[in-house]
mmCIF file of C-alpha atoms in Angstrom:
data_model
loop_
_atom_site.group_PDB
_atom_site.id
_atom_site.type_symbol
_atom_site.label_atom_id
_atom_site.label_comp_id
_atom_site.label_asym_id
_atom_site.label_seq_id
_atom_site.Cartn_x
_atom_site.Cartn_y
_atom_site.Cartn_z
ATOM 1 C CA UNK A 56 -2.532 95.589 -4.555
ATOM 2 C CA UNK A 57 -5.729 93.960 -3.351
ATOM 3 C CA UNK A 58 -6.266 94.318 0.379
ATOM 4 C CA UNK A 59 -7.727 91.675 2.683
ATOM 5 C CA UNK A 60 -8.772 92.708 6.169
ATOM 6 C CA UNK A 61 -11.333 92.125 8.892
ATOM 7 C CA UNK A 62 -13.084 88.861 9.745
ATOM 8 C CA UNK A 63 -13.256 86.153 7.091
ATOM 9 C CA UNK A 64 -15.083 82.960 8.026
ATOM 10 C CA UNK A 65 -13.650 79.681 6.655
ATOM 11 C CA UNK A 66 -16.940 77.971 5.978
ATOM 12 C CA UNK A 67 -17.829 74.508 7.180
ATOM 13 C CA UNK A 68 -19.382 72.284 4.526
ATOM 14 C CA UNK A 69 -22.759 70.963 5.749
ATOM 15 C CA UNK A 70 -23.643 67.358 4.933
ATOM 16 C CA UNK A 71 -26.894 65.433 5.009
ATOM 17 C CA UNK A 72 -26.665 61.643 4.730
ATOM 18 C CA UNK A 73 -23.257 61.910 3.105
ATOM 19 C CA UNK A 74 -24.198 64.510 0.515
ATOM 20 C CA UNK A 75 -23.536 68.252 0.565
ATOM 21 C CA UNK A 76 -26.455 70.133 2.098
ATOM 22 C CA UNK A 77 -26.573 73.152 -0.188
ATOM 23 C CA UNK A 78 -29.643 74.620 1.494
ATOM 24 C CA UNK A 79 -27.884 74.636 4.864
ATOM 25 C CA UNK A 80 -24.772 76.118 3.256
ATOM 26 C CA UNK A 81 -26.733 78.998 1.756
ATOM 27 C CA UNK A 82 -28.553 79.635 5.030
ATOM 28 C CA UNK A 83 -25.224 79.759 6.840
ATOM 29 C CA UNK A 84 -23.863 82.278 4.327
ATOM 30 C CA UNK A 85 -26.958 84.460 4.690
ATOM 31 C CA UNK A 86 -26.597 84.442 8.458
ATOM 32 C CA UNK A 87 -22.907 85.352 8.381
ATOM 33 C CA UNK A 88 -23.462 88.234 5.957
ATOM 34 C CA UNK A 89 -26.240 89.617 8.138
ATOM 35 C CA UNK A 90 -23.862 89.525 11.095
ATOM 36 C CA UNK A 91 -21.351 91.698 9.275
ATOM 37 C CA UNK A 92 -18.403 89.517 8.320
ATOM 38 C CA UNK A 93 -15.970 90.898 5.749
ATOM 39 C CA UNK A 94 -15.969 87.706 3.726
ATOM 40 C CA UNK A 95 -15.926 83.921 3.630
ATOM 41 C CA UNK A 96 -13.389 81.301 2.631
ATOM 42 C CA UNK A 97 -14.688 78.298 0.691
ATOM 43 C CA UNK A 98 -13.105 74.838 0.792
ATOM 44 C CA UNK A 99 -10.400 75.500 3.338
ATOM 45 C CA UNK A 100 -9.403 73.070 6.076
ATOM 46 C CA UNK A 101 -12.574 73.879 8.044
ATOM 47 C CA UNK A 102 -14.629 73.065 4.954
ATOM 48 C CA UNK A 103 -13.257 69.506 4.839
ATOM 49 C CA UNK A 104 -11.977 70.223 1.339
ATOM 50 C CA UNK A 105 -9.773 67.087 1.120
ATOM 51 C CA UNK A 106 -12.915 64.999 1.524
ATOM 52 C CA UNK A 107 -14.646 66.722 -1.409
ATOM 53 C CA UNK A 108 -14.099 65.886 -5.055
ATOM 54 C CA UNK A 109 -12.980 68.743 -7.291
ATOM 55 C CA UNK A 110 -16.473 68.788 -8.791
ATOM 56 C CA UNK A 111 -18.017 69.041 -5.337
ATOM 57 C CA UNK A 112 -15.663 71.858 -4.407
ATOM 58 C CA UNK A 113 -16.818 73.858 -7.435
ATOM 59 C CA UNK A 114 -20.450 73.083 -6.601
ATOM 60 C CA UNK A 115 -19.897 74.436 -3.088
ATOM 61 C CA UNK A 116 -18.269 77.549 -4.526
ATOM 62 C CA UNK A 117 -21.164 78.108 -6.928
ATOM 63 C CA UNK A 118 -23.700 77.737 -4.110
ATOM 64 C CA UNK A 119 -21.839 80.264 -1.961
ATOM 65 C CA UNK A 120 -21.640 82.719 -4.864
ATOM 66 C CA UNK A 121 -25.425 82.620 -5.130
ATOM 67 C CA UNK A 122 -25.519 84.298 -1.708
ATOM 68 C CA UNK A 123 -22.184 86.064 -1.165
ATOM 69 C CA UNK A 124 -20.827 88.714 -3.585
ATOM 70 C CA UNK A 125 -17.670 87.531 -5.319
ATOM 71 C CA UNK A 126 -15.505 90.259 -3.809
ATOM 72 C CA UNK A 127 -16.219 88.682 -0.416
ATOM 73 C CA UNK A 128 -15.267 85.115 -1.385
ATOM 74 C CA UNK A 129 -11.832 83.485 -1.206
ATOM 75 C CA UNK A 130 -11.512 79.960 -2.600
ATOM 76 C CA UNK A 131 -9.136 77.318 -1.272
ATOM 77 C CA UNK A 132 -6.826 75.637 -3.767
ATOM 78 C CA UNK A 133 -4.572 72.821 -2.591
ATOM 79 C CA UNK A 134 -2.798 69.732 -3.818
ATOM 80 C CA UNK A 135 0.529 68.305 -4.911
ATOM 81 C CA UNK A 136 0.077 67.701 -8.664
ATOM 82 C CA UNK A 137 0.544 70.880 -10.667
ATOM 83 C CA UNK A 138 -1.540 69.853 -13.716
ATOM 84 C CA UNK A 139 -4.506 69.170 -11.398
ATOM 85 C CA UNK A 140 -3.875 72.440 -9.552
ATOM 86 C CA UNK A 141 -3.731 74.287 -12.867
ATOM 87 C CA UNK A 142 -7.042 72.839 -14.093
ATOM 88 C CA UNK A 143 -8.764 73.627 -10.812
ATOM 89 C CA UNK A 144 -7.320 77.126 -10.766
ATOM 90 C CA UNK A 145 -8.659 77.827 -14.233
ATOM 91 C CA UNK A 146 -12.106 76.557 -13.228
ATOM 92 C CA UNK A 147 -12.163 78.702 -10.091
ATOM 93 C CA UNK A 148 -11.006 81.790 -11.961
ATOM 94 C CA UNK A 149 -13.967 81.520 -14.317
ATOM 95 C CA UNK A 150 -15.996 82.489 -11.233
ATOM 96 C CA UNK A 151 -16.001 85.972 -9.671
ATOM 97 C CA UNK A 152 -13.848 85.364 -6.577
ATOM 98 C CA UNK A 153 -11.741 87.790 -4.543
ATOM 99 C CA UNK A 154 -8.742 85.520 -4.221
ATOM 100 C CA UNK A 155 -7.198 82.074 -3.841
ATOM 101 C CA UNK A 156 -6.010 80.606 -0.520
ATOM 102 C CA UNK A 157 -3.094 78.276 -1.237
ATOM 103 C CA UNK A 158 -1.095 76.144 1.232
ATOM 104 C CA UNK A 159 2.294 74.610 0.610
ATOM 105 C CA UNK A 160 2.198 71.178 -1.007
ATOM 106 C CA UNK A 161 1.525 68.808 1.869
ATOM 107 C CA UNK A 162 3.375 65.630 2.905
ATOM 108 C CA UNK A 163 6.293 66.190 0.503
ATOM 109 C CA UNK A 164 8.207 68.756 2.600
ATOM 110 C CA UNK A 165 9.757 70.642 -0.352
ATOM 111 C CA UNK A 166 12.737 72.960 0.054
ATOM 112 C CA UNK A 167 12.333 76.712 0.411
ATOM 113 C CA UNK A 168 13.440 77.356 -3.229
ATOM 114 C CA UNK A 169 10.923 74.728 -4.333
ATOM 115 C CA UNK A 170 8.179 76.545 -2.411
ATOM 116 C CA UNK A 171 9.090 79.817 -4.105
ATOM 117 C CA UNK A 172 8.938 78.159 -7.518
ATOM 118 C CA UNK A 173 5.635 76.418 -6.694
ATOM 119 C CA UNK A 174 3.797 79.502 -5.487
ATOM 120 C CA UNK A 175 5.210 81.697 -8.249
ATOM 121 C CA UNK A 176 4.057 79.228 -10.908
ATOM 122 C CA UNK A 177 0.522 79.357 -9.523
ATOM 123 C CA UNK A 178 0.655 83.141 -9.112
ATOM 124 C CA UNK A 179 1.857 83.546 -12.720
ATOM 125 C CA UNK A 180 -1.428 81.985 -13.825
ATOM 126 C CA UNK A 181 -3.561 83.835 -11.306
ATOM 127 C CA UNK A 182 -6.103 86.394 -12.436
ATOM 128 C CA UNK A 183 -7.029 87.155 -8.815
ATOM 129 C CA UNK A 184 -4.914 87.830 -5.703
ATOM 130 C CA UNK A 185 -3.176 84.931 -3.963
ATOM 131 C CA UNK A 186 -3.267 84.436 -0.187
ATOM 132 C CA UNK A 187 -0.421 82.240 1.044
ATOM 133 C CA UNK A 188 -1.526 79.724 3.677
ATOM 134 C CA UNK A 189 1.294 79.001 6.115
ATOM 135 C CA UNK A 190 0.253 76.038 8.259
ATOM 136 C CA UNK A 191 3.293 73.845 8.887
ATOM 137 C CA UNK A 192 1.578 71.462 11.319
ATOM 138 C CA UNK A 193 -0.649 70.324 8.438
ATOM 139 C CA UNK A 194 1.703 70.568 5.461
ATOM 140 C CA UNK A 195 4.879 69.393 7.203
ATOM 141 C CA UNK A 196 6.980 72.315 5.960
ATOM 142 C CA UNK A 197 7.797 75.677 7.555
ATOM 143 C CA UNK A 198 7.823 78.648 5.212
ATOM 144 C CA UNK A 199 10.738 80.866 6.173
ATOM 145 C CA UNK A 200 10.808 84.674 6.257
ATOM 146 C CA UNK A 201 13.083 84.972 3.233
ATOM 147 C CA UNK A 202 10.662 82.735 1.296
ATOM 148 C CA UNK A 203 7.811 85.120 2.086
ATOM 149 C CA UNK A 204 9.940 88.097 1.116
ATOM 150 C CA UNK A 205 10.725 86.574 -2.251
ATOM 151 C CA UNK A 206 7.085 85.659 -2.851
ATOM 152 C CA UNK A 207 5.878 89.119 -1.816
ATOM 153 C CA UNK A 208 7.634 90.513 -4.896
ATOM 154 C CA UNK A 209 5.045 88.808 -7.111
ATOM 155 C CA UNK A 210 2.271 91.282 -7.945
ATOM 156 C CA UNK A 211 -0.458 88.674 -7.437
ATOM 157 C CA UNK A 212 0.698 87.480 -4.000
ATOM 158 C CA UNK A 213 -0.854 89.943 -1.587
ATOM 159 C CA UNK A 214 -1.595 88.292 1.766
ATOM 160 C CA UNK A 215 -0.820 85.447 4.140
ATOM 161 C CA UNK A 216 -2.981 83.366 6.442
ATOM 162 C CA UNK A 217 -0.569 83.042 9.335
ATOM 163 C CA UNK A 218 -0.684 79.744 11.237
ATOM 164 C CA UNK A 219 3.077 79.446 11.514
ATOM 165 C CA UNK A 220 3.240 79.653 15.288
ATOM 166 C CA UNK A 221 6.253 81.994 15.279
ATOM 167 C CA UNK A 222 5.866 85.428 16.831
ATOM 168 C CA UNK A 223 9.151 86.492 15.184
ATOM 169 C CA UNK A 224 7.804 85.547 11.750
ATOM 170 C CA UNK A 225 4.505 87.308 12.394
ATOM 171 C CA UNK A 226 6.278 90.444 13.598
ATOM 172 C CA UNK A 227 8.565 90.474 10.579
ATOM 173 C CA UNK A 228 5.743 89.973 8.079
ATOM 174 C CA UNK A 229 3.717 92.792 9.634
ATOM 175 C CA UNK A 230 6.790 94.997 9.909
ATOM 176 C CA UNK A 231 7.709 94.473 6.262
ATOM 177 C CA UNK A 232 4.287 95.763 5.240
ATOM 178 C CA UNK A 233 4.378 93.865 1.939
ATOM 179 C CA UNK A 234 1.641 91.329 2.689
ATOM 180 C CA UNK A 235 -1.686 91.605 4.504
ATOM 181 C CA UNK A 236 -1.235 89.380 7.562
ATOM 182 C CA UNK A 237 -4.426 87.518 8.470
ATOM 183 C CA UNK A 238 -4.310 85.554 11.711
ATOM 184 C CA UNK A 239 -5.170 81.894 11.204
ATOM 185 C CA UNK A 240 -4.870 80.779 14.833
ATOM 186 C CA UNK A 241 -7.973 82.063 16.577
ATOM 187 C CA UNK A 242 -6.388 82.319 20.028
ATOM 188 C CA UNK A 243 -3.808 84.713 18.555
ATOM 189 C CA UNK A 244 -6.272 87.165 16.974
ATOM 190 C CA UNK A 245 -5.883 89.853 19.630
ATOM 191 C CA UNK A 246 -2.084 89.722 19.589
ATOM 192 C CA UNK A 247 -1.910 89.767 15.783
ATOM 193 C CA UNK A 248 -4.273 92.731 15.534
ATOM 194 C CA UNK A 249 -2.380 94.525 18.294
ATOM 195 C CA UNK A 250 0.833 94.152 16.310
ATOM 196 C CA UNK A 251 -0.800 95.618 13.211
ATOM 197 C CA UNK A 252 -2.215 92.555 11.476
ATOM 198 C CA UNK A 253 -4.981 93.125 8.949
ATOM 199 C CA UNK A 254 -7.564 90.679 10.287
ATOM 200 C CA UNK A 255 -8.283 86.989 10.712
ATOM 201 C CA UNK A 256 -9.542 83.912 8.930
ATOM 202 C CA UNK A 257 -11.189 82.489 12.016
ATOM 203 C CA UNK A 258 -13.124 79.216 12.090
ATOM 204 C CA UNK A 259 -14.599 79.930 15.531
ATOM 205 C CA UNK A 260 -16.227 83.098 14.175
ATOM 206 C CA UNK A 261 -19.074 80.865 12.988
ATOM 207 C CA UNK A 262 -20.137 81.275 16.638
ATOM 208 C CA UNK A 263 -20.759 84.686 18.284
ATOM 209 C CA UNK A 264 -19.978 86.235 14.913
ATOM 210 C CA UNK A 265 -21.075 89.734 15.927
ATOM 211 C CA UNK A 266 -18.463 89.767 18.694
ATOM 212 C CA UNK A 267 -15.670 89.045 16.218
ATOM 213 C CA UNK A 268 -16.968 91.820 13.974
ATOM 214 C CA UNK A 269 -17.112 94.124 16.976
ATOM 215 C CA UNK A 270 -13.509 93.222 17.852
ATOM 216 C CA UNK A 271 -12.354 94.419 14.425
ATOM 217 C CA UNK A 272 -14.395 97.602 14.737
ATOM 218 C CA UNK A 273 -12.867 98.339 18.149
ATOM 219 C CA UNK A 274 -9.369 97.981 16.745
ATOM 220 C CA UNK A 275 -10.216 100.255 13.832
ATOM 221 C CA UNK A 276 -11.479 102.811 16.339
ATOM 222 C CA UNK A 277 -8.278 102.336 18.407
ATOM 223 C CA UNK A 278 -10.304 101.294 21.454
ATOM 224 C CA UNK A 279 -7.832 98.668 22.630
ATOM 225 C CA UNK A 280 -9.264 98.366 26.141
ATOM 226 C CA UNK A 281 -12.683 97.478 24.761
ATOM 227 C CA UNK A 282 -11.117 95.149 22.191
ATOM 228 C CA UNK A 283 -9.236 93.298 24.929
ATOM 229 C CA UNK A 284 -12.473 92.819 26.869
ATOM 230 C CA UNK A 285 -14.238 91.531 23.756
ATOM 231 C CA UNK A 286 -11.441 89.110 22.959
ATOM 232 C CA UNK A 287 -11.211 87.660 26.456
ATOM 233 C CA UNK A 288 -14.973 87.261 26.393
ATOM 234 C CA UNK A 289 -14.568 85.152 23.237
ATOM 235 C CA UNK A 290 -11.545 83.164 24.380
ATOM 236 C CA UNK A 291 -13.339 80.379 26.321
ATOM 237 C CA UNK A 292 -15.563 79.706 23.306
ATOM 238 C CA UNK A 293 -12.581 79.764 20.931
ATOM 239 C CA UNK A 294 -10.753 77.199 23.041
ATOM 240 C CA UNK A 295 -13.850 75.036 23.218
ATOM 241 C CA UNK A 296 -14.312 75.074 19.434
ATOM 242 C CA UNK A 297 -10.834 73.583 19.047
ATOM 243 C CA UNK A 298 -11.121 71.009 21.836
ATOM 244 C CA UNK A 299 -11.847 68.407 19.124
ATOM 245 C CA UNK A 300 -10.332 68.234 15.630
ATOM 246 C CA UNK A 301 -11.698 71.094 13.543
ATOM 247 C CA UNK A 302 -14.548 71.419 12.499
ATOM 248 C CA UNK A 303 -16.245 68.850 14.756
ATOM 249 C CA UNK A 304 -17.125 71.155 17.668
ATOM 250 C CA UNK A 305 -18.142 73.985 15.340
ATOM 251 C CA UNK A 306 -20.504 71.763 13.388
ATOM 252 C CA UNK A 307 -22.029 70.488 16.599
ATOM 253 C CA UNK A 308 -22.564 74.042 17.844
ATOM 254 C CA UNK A 309 -24.204 75.007 14.552
ATOM 255 C CA UNK A 310 -26.417 71.917 14.693
ATOM 256 C CA UNK A 311 -27.771 73.093 18.058
ATOM 257 C CA UNK A 312 -29.087 76.170 16.234
ATOM 258 C CA UNK A 313 -30.740 73.924 13.643
ATOM 259 C CA UNK A 314 -28.469 75.231 10.895
ATOM 260 C CA UNK A 315 -27.206 71.825 9.770
ATOM 261 C CA UNK A 316 -26.760 68.199 10.704
ATOM 262 C CA UNK A 317 -23.932 67.259 13.027
ATOM 263 C CA UNK A 318 -22.219 65.309 10.262
ATOM 264 C CA UNK A 319 -18.634 65.079 9.002
ATOM 265 C CA UNK A 320 -17.038 63.000 6.283
ATOM 266 C CA UNK A 321 -14.574 60.189 6.950
ATOM 267 C CA UNK A 322 -11.879 60.198 8.230
ATOM 268 C CA UNK A 323 -13.297 62.987 10.402
ATOM 269 C CA UNK A 324 -15.710 62.081 13.193
ATOM 270 C CA UNK A 325 -18.188 64.139 15.205
ATOM 271 C CA UNK A 326 -16.879 65.596 18.454
ATOM 272 C CA UNK A 327 -16.713 63.116 21.364
ATOM 273 C CA UNK A 328 -19.545 63.162 23.851
ATOM 274 C CA UNK A 329 -17.653 65.085 26.527
ATOM 275 C CA UNK A 330 -16.925 67.903 24.047
ATOM 276 C CA UNK A 331 -20.539 67.987 22.889
ATOM 277 C CA UNK A 332 -21.712 68.253 26.486
ATOM 278 C CA UNK A 333 -19.252 71.069 27.166
ATOM 279 C CA UNK A 334 -20.304 72.940 24.009
ATOM 280 C CA UNK A 335 -24.012 72.536 24.781
ATOM 281 C CA UNK A 336 -23.601 73.657 28.375
ATOM 282 C CA UNK A 337 -21.460 76.649 27.400
ATOM 283 C CA UNK A 338 -23.856 77.854 24.701
ATOM 284 C CA UNK A 339 -26.849 77.428 27.014
ATOM 285 C CA UNK A 340 -25.115 79.706 29.512
ATOM 286 C CA UNK A 341 -23.912 82.253 26.936
ATOM 287 C CA UNK A 342 -26.779 82.796 24.523
ATOM 288 C CA UNK A 343 -26.480 85.659 22.037
#
């Protein structure tokens, strides 16, 4: 079974005058690799994937693969129409990726048996590991523990990005030991790792990346006291990065470093002025 652990950064997608800024994207990937991340996630929520065409999503993936080795790249795959999902899956799997990150079909609120059938159908066609993405506040459906246990029997389903908001579910998934549990709520990284989680897919790790990498290293070395100090040092920044709809504050912070324009695609908007001021003031006081 493929193993996913450590810090994976769900990449923002840089734009310049409405078009994808591939140069900025590659520079961002180079920077993150130099700072020691375990991998990156392409075209997740943070990457504004719903605002990209399927062709654009593949172009973003190809640009990332020019910089990041395939075994360090997970690709997002989402939608509600299985023939479209199938075509996109086949296109992705012609590239050398480490896995697919797949949420439940959004808006429709399918039953738990329907979720099992949906994910298993995708996994049956998978040539790479599948990471389940449990994010009910975006999809509208909660994936239940028994659903995960059924899906964990599939040899291609190996991990979960856990944004479910249930400590009981998180505990049970970690306790079962069948899936790598990757924290998807950045404020819960310390608690998930303390319980035995494998790592995190953390949007805020675009910022102060070395500290997130250090946090993982401290856990691996069983230095929990140091890890707690590192996490609480990161917590104000994490909260600030989510004080506007993701990824607005993150993109603004990255723009201050000259890495990209502060630009999002409709219906997303840049962070409001008060958030930008707070981000700018915080980063000026906490330079790395």
